[in-house]
Protein backbone atom coordinates (compact mmCIF):
# COMPACT_ATOMS: atom_id res chain seq x y z
CA MET A 1 0.01 0.00 0.18
CA THR A 2 1.15 3.67 -1.16
CA GLU A 3 2.05 5.80 1.73
CA PRO A 4 0.06 8.70 2.30
CA ILE A 5 1.53 12.15 1.24
CA LEU A 6 0.30 15.44 2.10
CA LEU A 7 0.69 17.77 -0.55
CA PHE A 8 1.21 21.37 -0.56
CA LEU A 9 0.56 22.93 -4.05
CA ASP A 10 1.41 26.45 -5.09
CA ILE A 11 -0.33 27.83 -8.13
CA ASN A 12 1.39 30.81 -9.99
CA GLY A 13 4.66 29.79 -10.87
CA VAL A 14 3.49 26.04 -10.72
CA ILE A 15 0.37 25.24 -12.64
CA ASP A 16 0.06 28.85 -13.74
CA VAL A 17 3.13 30.88 -15.74
CA GLU A 18 2.38 33.62 -17.79
CA GLU A 19 4.31 33.97 -20.74
CA ASP A 20 5.24 36.27 -23.41
CA GLY A 21 3.05 36.10 -26.43
CA LYS A 22 0.64 33.28 -24.71
CA THR A 23 -3.20 34.39 -24.58
CA PRO A 24 -4.64 34.20 -21.22
CA GLU A 25 -7.21 31.46 -20.70
CA GLN A 26 -10.89 31.72 -18.81
CA ILE A 27 -10.30 29.92 -15.56
CA SER A 28 -13.78 31.09 -14.08
CA LYS A 29 -16.16 33.76 -15.08
CA HIS A 30 -14.28 36.34 -13.33
CA GLU A 31 -10.51 34.83 -13.56
CA THR A 32 -8.23 34.23 -16.18
CA GLY A 33 -4.97 32.60 -16.37
CA TYR A 34 -1.72 31.09 -18.00
CA PRO A 35 -2.11 27.14 -17.12
CA VAL A 36 1.03 25.50 -18.46
CA PRO A 37 0.77 22.29 -21.04
CA GLY A 38 -1.00 19.49 -18.91
CA ALA A 39 -1.79 21.45 -15.84
CA LYS A 40 -5.62 20.25 -15.82
CA GLU A 41 -4.35 16.46 -16.45
CA PHE A 42 -1.90 16.93 -13.47
CA LEU A 43 -4.60 18.63 -11.30
CA GLN A 44 -6.74 15.57 -12.29
CA VAL A 45 -4.27 12.38 -11.69
CA ILE A 46 -3.71 14.21 -8.39
CA ASP A 47 -6.94 13.96 -7.52
CA SER A 48 -7.62 10.30 -8.53
CA CYS A 49 -4.89 9.33 -5.98
CA PRO A 50 -6.00 8.39 -3.25
CA TRP A 51 -2.85 8.40 -1.17
CA ILE A 52 -2.38 11.91 -2.32
CA HIS A 53 -4.04 14.56 0.27
CA PRO A 54 -3.61 17.85 -1.53
CA MET A 55 -4.02 21.52 -0.03
CA TRP A 56 -3.57 24.58 -2.08
CA ILE A 57 -0.79 26.97 -0.47
CA SER A 58 -1.30 29.99 -3.14
CA SER A 59 -1.51 33.52 -2.79
CA TRP A 60 -4.91 32.86 -4.58
CA GLY A 61 -6.17 31.66 -1.21
CA LEU A 62 -9.81 30.97 -1.34
CA GLN A 63 -9.67 31.58 -5.00
CA SER A 64 -7.38 28.29 -5.32
CA HIS A 65 -11.03 26.57 -5.98
CA VAL A 66 -11.41 28.21 -9.30
CA TRP A 67 -8.68 25.84 -10.79
CA ASN A 68 -11.01 22.70 -9.21
CA ASN A 69 -13.51 24.02 -10.67
CA TRP A 70 -11.43 24.51 -14.05
CA SER A 71 -10.02 20.96 -13.84
CA LYS A 72 -13.09 19.65 -12.55
CA THR A 73 -11.45 17.83 -9.49
CA ARG A 74 -13.33 17.96 -5.91
CA PHE A 75 -12.73 21.42 -3.99
CA TRP A 76 -9.01 20.96 -2.09
CA PRO A 77 -8.67 22.41 1.38
CA VAL A 78 -6.84 25.91 1.44
CA ALA A 79 -3.74 26.11 3.75
CA TYR A 80 -2.69 29.74 2.93
CA SER A 81 -3.09 32.35 4.49
CA LEU A 82 -4.12 31.41 8.20
CA LYS A 83 -7.12 32.44 9.85
CA GLU A 84 -6.43 34.85 12.41
CA THR A 85 -7.03 32.53 15.32
CA GLU A 86 -5.12 30.13 13.48
CA LYS A 87 -1.98 32.20 12.85
CA ASN A 88 -2.00 33.41 16.27
CA GLN A 89 -1.66 29.47 17.51
CA ALA A 90 0.86 28.96 14.55
CA ILE A 91 2.90 31.10 15.76
CA LYS A 92 3.06 30.05 19.56
CA LEU A 93 3.99 26.57 18.24
CA PHE A 94 6.52 27.84 15.44
CA PRO A 95 7.79 31.15 16.40
CA ASN A 96 10.60 31.18 13.91
CA ALA A 97 8.28 30.21 11.21
CA SER A 98 6.15 33.00 9.29
CA ASP A 99 4.53 33.36 5.88
CA LYS A 100 3.91 30.31 3.89
CA TYR A 101 6.33 28.12 5.74
CA LEU A 102 4.45 28.69 9.01
CA ALA A 103 1.14 27.62 7.07
CA VAL A 104 2.95 24.43 6.38
CA ARG A 105 3.90 23.62 9.45
CA TRP A 106 0.55 24.73 11.12
CA HIS A 107 -1.38 22.04 8.88
CA SER A 108 1.02 19.21 9.11
CA ARG A 109 1.85 19.61 12.57
CA ASP A 110 0.06 16.26 13.36
CA TRP A 111 1.07 14.72 9.71
CA GLN A 112 2.91 11.38 10.68
CA HIS A 113 3.74 10.85 7.05
CA ARG A 114 5.52 11.91 3.73
CA ILE A 115 4.99 15.68 2.89
CA VAL A 116 5.64 17.05 -0.61
CA TRP A 117 5.51 20.75 -1.07
CA ILE A 118 5.83 22.21 -4.78
CA GLU A 119 6.56 25.48 -4.96
CA ASP A 120 8.15 28.15 -7.33
CA GLY A 121 11.89 29.98 -5.59
CA PHE A 122 12.99 27.95 -3.00
CA TRP A 123 16.26 28.34 -4.17
CA LEU A 124 15.73 31.97 -5.19
CA SER A 125 14.52 32.85 -1.51
CA MET A 126 17.67 31.82 0.66
CA GLY A 127 18.13 35.10 1.92
CA VAL A 128 18.57 35.37 6.08
CA GLY A 129 15.43 35.42 7.89
CA SER A 130 13.41 34.35 4.48
CA SER A 131 10.19 32.00 5.08
CA MET A 132 11.66 30.27 2.33
CA GLY A 133 15.21 29.74 3.56
CA ALA A 134 13.59 28.73 6.54
CA ALA A 135 11.47 26.43 4.98
CA VAL A 136 14.60 24.75 3.38
CA LYS A 137 16.37 24.43 6.77
CA TRP A 138 13.43 22.68 7.99
CA ALA A 139 13.37 20.05 5.51
CA GLU A 140 16.93 19.38 4.63
CA PRO A 141 17.61 16.94 7.91
CA ASN A 142 14.13 15.88 7.54
CA SER A 143 13.86 12.46 5.48
CA THR A 144 9.76 12.81 4.95
CA VAL A 145 9.51 16.03 4.07
CA GLN A 146 10.57 16.99 0.10
CA LEU A 147 10.41 20.68 -1.23
CA ILE A 148 10.16 20.72 -5.11
CA ASP A 149 11.35 23.85 -6.98
CA THR A 150 9.36 24.48 -10.44
CA VAL A 151 12.08 27.62 -11.43
CA PRO A 152 14.94 26.37 -13.35
CA THR A 153 18.43 26.87 -11.72
CA ILE A 154 20.65 29.40 -13.85
CA GLN A 155 22.27 26.59 -15.68
CA GLN A 156 18.74 24.97 -16.45
CA HIS A 157 17.27 28.39 -17.78
CA ARG A 158 20.52 28.68 -20.02
CA LYS A 159 18.96 25.47 -21.68
CA GLY A 160 16.00 26.88 -22.34
CA TYR A 161 14.24 24.88 -19.51
CA LYS A 162 10.90 27.03 -18.28
CA LYS A 163 9.13 27.65 -14.77
CA GLY A 164 6.44 25.74 -14.06
CA ILE A 165 5.89 21.87 -14.15
CA ARG A 166 7.21 21.03 -17.39
CA ARG A 167 8.88 18.13 -18.86
CA TRP A 168 12.64 18.95 -17.13
CA ASN A 169 10.96 18.00 -13.56
CA ILE A 170 7.76 15.96 -13.95
CA GLU A 171 9.87 12.98 -13.63
CA LEU A 172 10.85 14.20 -9.98
CA ILE A 173 7.30 15.11 -8.93
CA CYS A 174 5.95 11.70 -10.29
CA ASP A 175 8.32 10.00 -8.32
CA ALA A 176 7.97 12.28 -5.28
CA LEU A 177 4.03 11.62 -5.17
CA ASP A 178 4.25 7.89 -6.37
CA ILE A 179 2.46 8.65 -9.52
CA GLN A 180 3.05 5.56 -11.83
CA GLU A 181 0.07 4.69 -13.78
CA ASN A 182 -0.66 7.76 -14.94
CA ARG A 183 2.87 9.12 -15.53
CA GLU A 184 2.65 8.31 -18.93
CA ILE A 185 -0.57 10.60 -19.49
CA LEU A 186 1.16 13.35 -17.70
CA LEU A 187 4.35 12.95 -20.05
CA ASN A 188 1.95 12.86 -22.81
CA GLN A 189 0.32 16.08 -21.94
CA ILE A 190 3.18 18.20 -21.05
CA LYS A 191 4.99 18.37 -24.25
CA PRO A 192 8.63 19.84 -24.57
CA PRO A 193 8.75 23.49 -25.61
CA ILE A 194 10.43 24.84 -28.66
CA SER A 195 13.50 25.68 -26.60
CA ASP A 196 13.74 22.25 -25.11
CA LEU A 197 13.68 20.63 -28.51
CA THR A 198 16.37 23.40 -29.48
CA ASP A 199 18.45 22.44 -26.45
CA ILE A 200 18.24 18.62 -27.39
CA LEU A 201 19.26 19.38 -30.71
CA SER A 202 21.94 21.66 -29.70
CA GLU A 203 23.25 18.96 -26.85
CA ASN A 204 22.91 15.78 -28.99
CA ILE A 205 21.92 15.70 -32.56
CA ILE A 206 24.12 19.27 -33.59
CA PRO A 207 27.53 17.84 -31.79
CA HIS A 208 26.79 14.72 -33.30
CA MET A 209 26.68 16.35 -37.05
CA GLU A 210 29.69 18.26 -36.32
CA LYS A 211 31.48 15.40 -35.35
CA ASN A 212 30.44 13.27 -38.39
CA GLN A 213 31.38 16.54 -40.41
CA LYS A 214 34.57 16.72 -38.93
CA MET A 215 35.32 12.84 -39.72
CA ILE A 216 34.42 13.20 -43.41
CA SER A 217 36.65 16.15 -43.59
CA ASN A 218 39.27 14.34 -41.97
CA GLN A 219 38.37 11.58 -44.80
CA ILE A 220 38.40 14.03 -47.58
CA ASN A 221 41.57 15.64 -46.69
CA ALA A 222 43.47 12.46 -45.81
CA SER A 223 42.10 11.13 -49.30
CA THR A 224 42.80 14.40 -50.97
CA ALA A 225 46.42 14.01 -49.57
CA HIS A 226 46.85 10.18 -50.91
CA SER A 227 45.72 11.36 -54.80
CA LEU A 228 48.09 14.37 -54.47
CA GLU A 229 50.86 11.99 -53.25
CA LEU A 230 49.99 9.51 -56.01
CA LEU A 231 49.90 12.38 -58.72
CA ASP A 232 53.60 13.45 -57.51
CA GLN A 233 54.95 9.96 -58.07
CA GLN A 234 53.13 9.66 -61.55
CA VAL A 235 54.63 13.05 -62.40
CA ILE A 236 58.40 11.80 -61.11
CA LEU A 237 57.66 8.57 -63.43
CA SER A 238 56.89 10.38 -66.30
CA ASN A 239 59.69 12.68 -65.94
CA ASN A 240 61.85 9.73 -65.92
CA ASP A 241 60.41 8.26 -69.13
CA THR A 242 60.77 11.87 -70.45
CA LYS A 243 64.65 11.99 -69.65
CA LYS A 244 65.04 8.38 -70.85
CA LEU A 245 63.83 9.16 -74.50
CA GLU A 246 64.55 12.86 -74.36
CA ASN A 247 66.99 12.63 -76.98
CA PRO A 248 65.89 9.31 -79.08
CA THR A 249 67.89 10.92 -82.49
CA SER A 250 70.91 10.37 -80.46
CA PHE A 251 70.27 6.83 -79.91
CA ILE A 252 69.59 5.78 -83.36
CA SER A 253 72.65 7.64 -84.58
CA LYS A 254 74.85 5.49 -82.14
CA ILE A 255 73.23 2.38 -83.53
CA ARG A 256 74.09 3.45 -87.37
CA ASN A 257 77.43 4.58 -86.44
CA LEU A 258 77.58 0.82 -84.72
CA PHE A 259 76.83 -0.88 -87.90
CA LYS A 260 79.21 1.33 -89.96
CA PHE A 261 81.98 0.48 -87.98
CA HIS A 262 80.93 -3.48 -88.54
CA ASN A 263 81.04 -2.89 -91.93
CA ARG A 264 84.38 -1.27 -91.92
CA THR A 265 85.83 -4.05 -90.40
């Protein structure tokens, strides 16, 4: 049996990412958003897994439920922000926590199983006293807590990887949530963007082509050099033959003189 998982899921920067040139989609009657490819299927898969207990942890607050309506899933509990009475109690229990981190600690205070928190910008918010920095420090020694950052690193960004749930992190997310049967559904829906395809070309196909071109060029150069060497040898032989026959008249004269000398004797 799969171990229960308490999932804290952010919206902006995770399943909702505004991009240049992308047309907003109507999420509800009064709300628009920029769902990443496969966002609807992702929410539906989570909702269908009985071992996953999802909670919204987003600045959308109670409006997070419009994403449940949009994806035709059940309404999930909203973890953020805390009600005033909850916040006061939470601060007493976790005086060094704040903001989203405080909400996560409060809602997971009695949870005895695994916790997965999917958020954008864990590694970008590592400053002293930051809520996310405190969350990272809390999770590092805790084997039951896994934080997943949907912001690509500088190296990944240079490769064209984009923020949000994408091809580059969906396998990690599926593993963290023990999603096995529906993995292919997500992989088929979360298509690699053009930048990812460009990256694949630049990292794999183009260098391979360049390597082949270099090999072919070397082969051509070697073949050309060999041909030139043969041509030089032919020229030398031809010159030698020419030298041997360069005075045929003198050769014939010697034969004639030989016969003349023979007749005289």
